[in-house]
XYZ file of N, CA, C and O in Angstrom:
572
model
N 86.960 34.960 -194.050
C 87.408 36.197 -193.804
C 86.816 37.103 -194.701
O 86.743 38.475 -194.264
N 86.010 37.012 -195.960
C 85.261 37.868 -196.622
C 84.233 38.553 -195.741
O 84.234 39.633 -195.871
N 83.617 37.617 -195.044
C 82.581 38.176 -194.236
C 83.037 38.967 -193.031
O 82.396 40.115 -192.599
N 84.328 38.914 -192.545
C 84.921 39.726 -191.453
C 85.272 40.962 -191.925
O 84.836 41.999 -191.278
N 85.846 40.934 -193.140
C 86.137 42.416 -193.758
C 84.881 43.052 -194.310
O 85.041 44.238 -193.761
N 83.806 42.594 -194.446
C 82.685 43.225 -194.741
C 82.057 43.826 -193.292
O 81.938 45.008 -193.380
N 82.041 42.891 -192.442
C 81.593 43.436 -190.965
C 82.410 44.559 -190.626
O 82.188 45.586 -189.826
N 84.049 44.486 -190.654
C 84.810 45.538 -190.393
C 84.657 47.123 -190.864
O 84.447 47.936 -190.345
N 84.583 46.813 -192.307
C 84.495 48.091 -193.134
C 83.331 48.603 -192.833
O 82.987 49.764 -192.535
N 81.698 47.684 -192.741
C 80.710 48.682 -192.267
C 80.628 48.900 -191.147
O 79.984 50.363 -190.985
N 81.094 48.495 -189.884
C 81.130 49.047 -188.612
C 81.945 50.020 -188.621
O 81.786 51.559 -188.243
N 83.359 50.180 -189.260
C 83.881 51.431 -188.757
C 83.769 52.613 -189.595
O 83.760 53.645 -189.234
N 83.549 52.273 -191.192
C 82.996 53.406 -192.024
C 81.560 54.027 -191.595
O 81.517 55.155 -191.941
N 80.750 53.234 -191.190
C 79.563 54.153 -190.819
C 79.339 54.647 -189.522
O 78.947 55.761 -189.497
N 80.556 54.573 -188.506
C 80.669 55.332 -187.386
C 81.634 56.478 -187.914
O 81.288 57.570 -187.265
N 82.716 56.256 -188.697
C 83.126 57.443 -189.107
C 82.261 58.382 -189.703
O 82.483 59.667 -189.347
N 81.412 58.004 -190.476
C 80.354 59.025 -191.091
C 79.684 59.685 -190.089
O 79.452 61.080 -190.043
N 79.470 58.957 -189.054
C 78.679 59.838 -187.797
C 79.640 60.795 -186.920
O 78.889 61.833 -186.429
N 80.755 60.219 -186.971
C 81.704 61.045 -186.322
C 82.092 62.786 -187.386
O 82.143 63.447 -186.748
N 82.125 62.644 -188.613
C 82.302 63.523 -189.482
C 81.037 64.311 -189.426
O 81.015 65.608 -189.737
N 79.790 63.797 -189.256
C 78.593 64.533 -189.531
C 78.301 65.313 -188.304
O 77.470 66.205 -188.008
N 78.931 65.016 -186.972
C 78.838 65.838 -185.776
C 79.330 67.259 -185.932
O 78.986 68.315 -184.907
N 80.102 67.521 -186.821
C 80.450 68.873 -187.072
C 81.786 69.517 -186.005
O 81.866 70.413 -185.835
N 82.411 68.311 -185.659
C 83.060 68.772 -184.544
C 84.824 69.123 -185.020
O 84.843 69.040 -186.309
N 85.774 69.751 -184.423
C 86.837 70.482 -184.985
C 87.512 69.166 -185.623
O 87.486 68.022 -184.899
N 88.608 69.401 -186.330
C 89.562 68.467 -187.216
C 90.352 67.592 -185.960
O 90.067 66.327 -186.179
N 90.836 68.269 -184.967
C 91.569 67.216 -183.988
C 90.664 66.610 -183.043
O 90.996 65.491 -183.097
N 89.440 66.889 -183.284
C 88.322 65.855 -182.247
C 88.052 64.876 -183.337
O 88.102 63.603 -182.993
N 87.604 65.070 -184.619
C 87.362 64.436 -185.397
C 88.656 63.156 -185.480
O 88.170 61.798 -185.689
N 89.635 63.394 -185.725
C 90.947 62.535 -185.898
C 91.174 61.808 -184.560
O 91.280 60.515 -184.790
N 90.945 62.400 -183.466
C 91.004 61.471 -181.986
C 89.954 60.367 -182.207
O 90.140 59.464 -181.861
N 88.665 60.909 -182.401
C 87.662 60.077 -182.131
C 87.778 58.972 -183.369
O 87.285 57.507 -183.189
N 88.254 59.201 -184.552
C 88.627 58.050 -185.549
C 89.673 56.986 -185.212
O 89.222 55.774 -185.150
N 90.798 57.491 -184.424
C 91.716 56.766 -184.403
C 91.103 56.151 -182.838
O 91.314 54.592 -183.106
N 90.717 56.450 -182.072
C 90.214 55.734 -181.016
C 88.938 54.875 -181.306
O 88.941 53.506 -180.734
N 88.411 55.076 -182.364
C 87.265 53.868 -182.681
C 88.055 52.771 -183.551
O 87.597 51.892 -183.062
N 88.854 52.981 -184.250
C 89.488 51.865 -184.847
C 90.331 51.113 -183.731
O 90.516 49.732 -183.812
N 91.154 51.761 -182.876
C 91.636 50.902 -181.886
C 90.625 50.260 -180.905
O 91.147 49.141 -180.493
N 89.514 50.953 -180.603
C 88.760 50.435 -179.580
C 88.041 49.118 -180.398
O 87.887 47.941 -179.858
N 87.859 49.136 -181.646
C 87.093 48.141 -182.592
C 88.071 46.897 -182.712
O 87.761 45.963 -182.379
N 89.509 47.204 -182.954
C 90.430 46.089 -183.040
C 90.564 45.374 -181.602
O 90.670 44.426 -181.388
N 90.164 46.229 -180.347
C 90.605 45.725 -178.721
C 89.494 44.735 -178.655
O 89.548 43.849 -178.125
N 88.122 45.306 -179.212
C 86.895 44.533 -178.681
C 86.876 42.883 -179.841
O 86.061 42.369 -179.547
N 87.490 43.059 -180.747
C 87.541 42.078 -181.927
C 88.810 41.722 -182.273
O 89.439 41.944 -183.223
N 89.417 40.683 -181.406
C 91.074 40.362 -181.384
C 91.111 39.683 -182.725
O 91.952 39.813 -183.442
N 89.922 38.914 -183.171
C 89.946 38.018 -184.482
C 90.185 38.987 -185.200
O 91.080 38.557 -186.461
N 89.456 40.061 -185.711
C 89.254 40.922 -186.918
C 90.673 41.580 -186.509
O 91.193 41.875 -187.698
N 91.491 41.669 -185.262
C 92.837 42.349 -185.360
C 93.748 42.058 -186.217
O 94.432 42.358 -186.965
N 93.500 40.454 -186.023
C 94.480 39.399 -186.814
C 94.307 39.747 -188.186
O 95.305 39.783 -189.048
N 92.865 39.905 -188.814
C 92.927 40.069 -190.281
C 93.319 41.633 -190.695
O 94.193 41.635 -191.503
N 93.044 42.602 -189.807
C 93.595 43.883 -190.166
C 94.898 43.901 -190.157
O 95.561 44.552 -190.616
N 95.737 43.312 -189.149
C 96.952 43.333 -189.326
C 97.633 42.493 -190.421
O 98.926 42.438 -190.604
N 96.837 41.512 -191.077
C 97.208 40.863 -192.251
C 97.758 39.180 -191.680
O 98.001 38.493 -192.327
N 97.684 39.439 -190.252
C 98.511 37.835 -189.699
C 97.677 36.600 -190.059
O 98.068 35.940 -190.507
N 96.050 37.160 -189.771
C 95.157 35.751 -190.360
C 95.177 35.459 -191.672
O 94.503 34.415 -192.068
N 95.594 36.588 -192.454
C 95.594 36.245 -194.006
C 96.567 35.698 -194.753
O 96.980 35.658 -195.952
N 97.582 35.282 -193.867
C 98.870 34.759 -194.375
C 98.701 33.440 -195.298
O 97.958 32.737 -194.656
N 98.933 33.194 -196.405
C 98.530 31.961 -197.301
C 97.042 32.044 -198.007
O 96.919 31.475 -198.605
N 96.445 33.204 -197.430
C 95.214 33.659 -198.123
C 95.615 33.954 -199.585
O 96.569 34.524 -199.778
N 94.588 34.351 -200.451
C 94.394 34.821 -201.763
C 94.926 36.164 -201.412
O 94.657 37.093 -200.590
N 95.656 36.935 -202.675
C 96.034 38.255 -202.632
C 94.778 39.168 -202.478
O 94.971 40.271 -201.722
N 93.671 38.683 -203.215
C 92.415 39.466 -203.267
C 91.840 40.144 -201.734
O 91.527 40.973 -201.461
N 92.168 38.888 -200.891
C 91.475 38.891 -199.324
C 92.696 39.972 -198.779
O 92.168 40.940 -197.940
N 94.099 39.646 -198.913
C 94.732 40.696 -198.213
C 94.683 42.313 -198.862
O 94.876 43.112 -198.205
N 94.111 42.232 -200.017
C 94.074 43.592 -200.946
C 92.738 44.230 -199.965
O 92.839 45.477 -199.625
N 91.887 43.398 -199.902
C 90.719 43.937 -199.160
C 90.943 44.593 -197.831
O 90.286 45.492 -197.673
N 91.823 43.719 -197.085
C 91.939 44.145 -195.768
C 92.955 45.151 -195.975
O 92.822 46.433 -194.992
N 93.804 45.431 -196.523
C 94.433 46.511 -197.011
C 93.912 48.295 -197.212
O 94.191 48.859 -197.098
N 92.843 47.568 -197.958
C 91.930 48.602 -198.280
C 91.372 49.525 -197.377
O 90.855 50.604 -197.135
N 91.082 48.769 -196.012
C 90.477 49.434 -194.813
C 91.476 50.435 -194.774
O 91.209 51.963 -194.265
N 92.896 50.621 -194.593
C 93.716 51.382 -194.496
C 93.941 52.613 -195.260
O 93.845 53.668 -195.072
N 93.447 52.237 -196.585
C 93.849 53.216 -197.848
C 92.501 54.014 -197.562
O 92.618 55.246 -197.756
N 91.230 53.517 -197.181
C 90.282 54.399 -197.147
C 90.305 55.339 -195.545
O 90.002 56.388 -195.702
N 90.867 54.610 -194.504
C 91.437 55.642 -193.425
C 92.037 56.657 -193.913
O 91.851 57.976 -193.662
N 93.199 56.292 -194.578
C 93.956 57.409 -195.270
C 93.443 58.314 -196.089
O 93.478 59.668 -195.754
N 92.350 58.118 -196.831
C 92.000 59.129 -197.836
C 90.962 60.026 -196.624
O 91.030 61.062 -197.177
N 90.256 59.278 -195.880
C 89.301 60.146 -194.949
C 90.441 61.163 -194.018
O 89.960 62.203 -193.923
N 91.415 60.640 -193.635
C 92.210 61.738 -192.866
C 92.615 62.710 -193.383
O 92.736 64.035 -193.027
N 93.184 62.523 -194.749
C 93.668 63.698 -195.668
C 92.574 64.572 -195.798
O 92.697 65.839 -195.617
N 91.139 64.062 -195.985
C 90.053 64.989 -196.187
C 89.788 65.984 -195.004
O 89.752 67.192 -195.333
N 89.875 65.103 -193.961
C 89.887 65.939 -192.695
C 90.807 67.133 -192.453
O 90.705 68.399 -192.264
N 92.059 66.931 -193.138
C 93.282 67.756 -192.890
C 93.260 69.156 -193.729
O 93.234 70.047 -193.879
N 92.389 68.545 -195.179
C 92.326 69.665 -196.308
C 91.111 70.583 -195.618
O 90.963 71.882 -195.802
N 89.949 69.899 -195.262
C 88.809 70.842 -194.607
C 89.354 71.608 -193.467
O 88.725 72.490 -193.438
N 90.249 71.379 -192.870
C 90.504 72.030 -191.531
C 91.198 73.381 -191.916
O 90.635 74.410 -191.322
N 91.763 73.474 -192.994
C 92.427 74.682 -193.277
C 91.155 75.543 -193.706
O 91.155 76.671 -193.581
N 90.170 75.096 -194.512
C 89.031 75.666 -195.216
C 88.280 75.989 -193.877
O 87.760 77.405 -193.878
N 87.570 75.163 -193.169
C 86.821 75.515 -192.106
C 87.349 75.977 -190.667
O 86.482 76.996 -190.287
N 88.502 75.840 -190.606
C 88.934 76.249 -189.149
C 90.418 77.123 -189.143
O 90.640 77.758 -188.226
N 90.680 77.272 -190.694
C 91.886 77.905 -190.877
C 93.268 77.420 -190.273
O 94.108 78.033 -189.678
N 93.267 75.925 -190.162
C 94.506 75.262 -189.549
C 94.998 74.449 -190.949
O 94.458 74.028 -191.599
N 96.473 74.496 -190.625
C 97.053 73.897 -191.645
C 97.830 72.906 -191.165
O 98.517 73.174 -189.966
N 97.928 71.630 -191.741
C 98.273 70.434 -191.022
C 100.229 71.277 -191.095
O 100.469 71.595 -192.042
N 101.059 70.603 -189.931
C 102.466 71.110 -189.848
C 103.074 70.399 -190.988
O 104.148 70.991 -191.612
N 102.776 69.146 -191.593
C 103.384 68.447 -192.762
C 102.260 68.416 -193.843
O 101.306 68.951 -193.472
N 102.512 67.771 -194.858
C 101.399 67.800 -195.808
C 100.249 66.820 -195.309
O 100.918 65.933 -194.476
N 99.146 66.930 -195.768
C 97.977 66.185 -195.321
C 98.383 64.812 -195.694
O 98.094 63.931 -194.644
N 99.091 64.210 -196.730
C 99.493 62.797 -196.682
C 100.376 62.264 -195.877
O 100.390 61.309 -195.313
N 101.534 63.394 -195.366
C 102.473 62.844 -194.228
C 101.470 62.908 -192.934
O 102.054 61.948 -192.424
N 100.781 63.740 -192.689
C 100.237 63.855 -191.474
C 99.374 62.507 -191.380
O 99.219 61.875 -190.314
N 98.479 62.301 -192.218
C 97.747 60.758 -192.409
C 98.580 59.654 -192.192
O 98.072 58.911 -191.556
N 99.623 59.591 -192.809
C 100.579 58.447 -192.854
C 101.156 58.273 -191.271
O 101.092 57.070 -190.888
N 101.508 59.392 -190.643
C 101.820 59.298 -189.182
C 100.811 58.747 -188.574
O 101.047 58.167 -187.618
N 99.329 59.040 -188.502
C 98.359 58.550 -187.451
C 98.228 57.046 -188.156
O 97.843 56.392 -187.194
N 98.323 56.437 -189.159
C 98.018 55.248 -189.735
C 99.217 54.460 -189.257
O 98.784 53.465 -188.733
N 100.583 55.133 -189.224
C 101.262 54.417 -188.716
C 101.302 53.982 -187.352
O 101.224 52.648 -186.772
N 100.740 54.854 -186.554
C 100.233 54.812 -185.039
C 99.237 53.603 -185.029
O 99.438 52.684 -184.057
N 98.169 53.956 -185.688
C 97.004 52.818 -185.505
C 97.523 51.428 -186.033
O 97.463 50.564 -185.331
N 98.276 51.370 -187.090
C 98.785 49.984 -187.430
C 100.025 49.582 -186.474
O 99.452 48.166 -186.123
N 100.600 50.450 -185.664
C 101.558 49.722 -184.541
C 101.033 49.280 -183.632
O 101.091 48.267 -183.252
N 99.513 49.900 -182.976
C 99.229 49.813 -181.853
C 98.345 48.416 -181.951
O 98.229 47.578 -181.237
N 97.622 48.114 -183.407
C 97.092 46.863 -183.570
C 98.012 45.679 -183.779
O 97.768 44.623 -183.224
N 99.280 46.146 -184.554
C 100.147 45.187 -184.478
C 100.902 44.688 -183.012
O 100.751 43.494 -182.990
N 100.918 45.577 -182.110
C 101.556 45.008 -180.965
C 100.404 44.338 -180.165
O 100.851 43.539 -179.360
N 99.216 44.790 -180.381
C 98.146 43.918 -179.701
C 98.172 42.538 -180.299
O 98.014 41.719 -179.077
N 98.295 42.292 -181.380
C 98.212 40.822 -182.062
C 99.642 40.190 -181.454
O 99.514 39.045 -181.052
N 100.744 40.872 -181.555
C 102.072 40.553 -181.209
C 102.148 39.727 -179.753
O 102.861 39.054 -179.464
N 101.351 40.547 -179.122
C 101.405 40.211 -177.399
C 100.190 39.218 -177.196
O 100.075 39.317 -175.947
N 99.734 38.767 -178.143
C 98.656 37.820 -177.645
C 97.441 38.472 -177.243
O 97.006 38.081 -176.122
N 97.254 39.581 -177.436
C 96.238 40.508 -176.806
C 96.221 41.017 -175.706
O 95.434 41.425 -174.996
N 97.881 41.029 -174.831
C 97.824 41.643 -173.584
C 97.841 43.016 -173.636
O 97.425 43.639 -172.546
N 98.570 43.698 -174.621
C 98.776 44.909 -174.730
C 97.650 45.661 -175.575
O 97.802 45.633 -176.781
N 97.022 46.214 -174.742
C 95.357 46.756 -175.424
C 95.721 47.952 -176.172
O 96.785 48.587 -175.853
N 95.171 48.102 -177.630
C 95.683 49.409 -178.556
C 95.215 50.478 -177.713
O 95.659 51.818 -178.116
N 94.255 50.694 -176.919
C 93.823 51.788 -176.363
C 94.498 52.304 -174.946
O 94.436 53.309 -174.319
N 95.630 51.423 -174.526
C 95.998 51.435 -173.450
C 97.148 52.649 -173.681
O 97.890 53.066 -174.595
N 96.986 53.592 -172.876
C 98.059 55.014 -172.934
C 97.411 55.792 -173.935
O 98.107 56.807 -174.241
N 96.326 55.714 -174.570
C 95.938 56.508 -175.921
C 95.693 57.906 -175.434
O 96.533 58.959 -176.080
N 95.128 58.059 -174.404
C 94.875 59.584 -173.997
C 96.162 60.134 -173.916
O 96.314 61.328 -174.421
N 97.242 59.713 -173.140
C 98.375 60.646 -173.043
C 99.113 60.667 -174.348
O 99.665 61.702 -174.580
N 99.024 59.495 -175.335
C 99.800 59.707 -176.232
C 99.176 60.783 -177.337
O 100.153 61.424 -178.052
N 97.969 60.799 -177.176
C 97.243 61.767 -178.286
C 97.719 63.180 -177.948
O 97.795 64.160 -178.742
N 97.502 63.094 -176.587
C 97.852 64.677 -176.192
C 99.230 65.108 -176.925
O 99.534 66.337 -177.110
N 100.175 64.092 -176.741
C 101.642 64.417 -177.317
C 101.502 64.561 -178.661
O 102.188 65.615 -179.279
N 100.922 63.629 -179.176
C 100.967 63.676 -180.922
C 100.371 64.993 -181.409
O 100.626 65.466 -182.544
N 99.137 65.098 -181.067
C 98.325 66.312 -181.488
C 99.020 67.555 -181.350
O 98.357 68.550 -182.089
N 99.799 67.971 -180.585
C 100.404 69.239 -180.346
C 100.839 69.975 -181.555
O 100.591 71.149 -181.710
N 101.427 69.077 -182.710
C 101.965 69.707 -183.600
C 101.346 69.222 -185.036
O 101.980 69.662 -185.906
N 100.239 68.646 -184.990
C 99.524 68.315 -186.198
C 99.418 69.279 -187.211
O 99.513 69.518 -188.270
N 98.754 70.682 -186.178
C 98.375 71.811 -187.158
C 99.241 73.070 -186.670
O 99.709 73.128 -185.463
N 99.329 73.850 -187.646
C 100.079 75.071 -187.101
C 99.061 75.932 -186.955
O 98.077 76.211 -187.745
N 98.916 76.795 -186.010
C 97.848 77.408 -185.473
C 98.093 78.913 -186.355
O 99.265 79.455 -186.564
N 96.892 79.523 -186.645
C 97.022 80.848 -187.335
C 97.521 81.911 -186.526
O 97.448 81.929 -185.561
């Protein structure tokens, strides 16, 4: 499991760095990051079980903490995007950066959990575009 967690972290966070370096607006960055994680989970069902914690039942607490750390790092990254959006784009989150990040993480975790729970039948990216259109409408207050 240690190797899977390393692979997951390296893959996800190296791609997040690329997304951030594109210089896209905050909403586009959030969308791409969420879609990245959901697509990664979809293409790697076994890793989805690790990300969900399902595969780590009975494993050491250290491994569960490492898997949980992926979400902590995502949380930190999303909060940073929301803080920078105010400076660079004049956009302020409708809620605090922490609450907004938590909302998006809950969405990601729910989609991954649903994927695992349905034995990989309901894909995490299913209906994402429609759901994202609805969710992002109120993420930021417009100036």
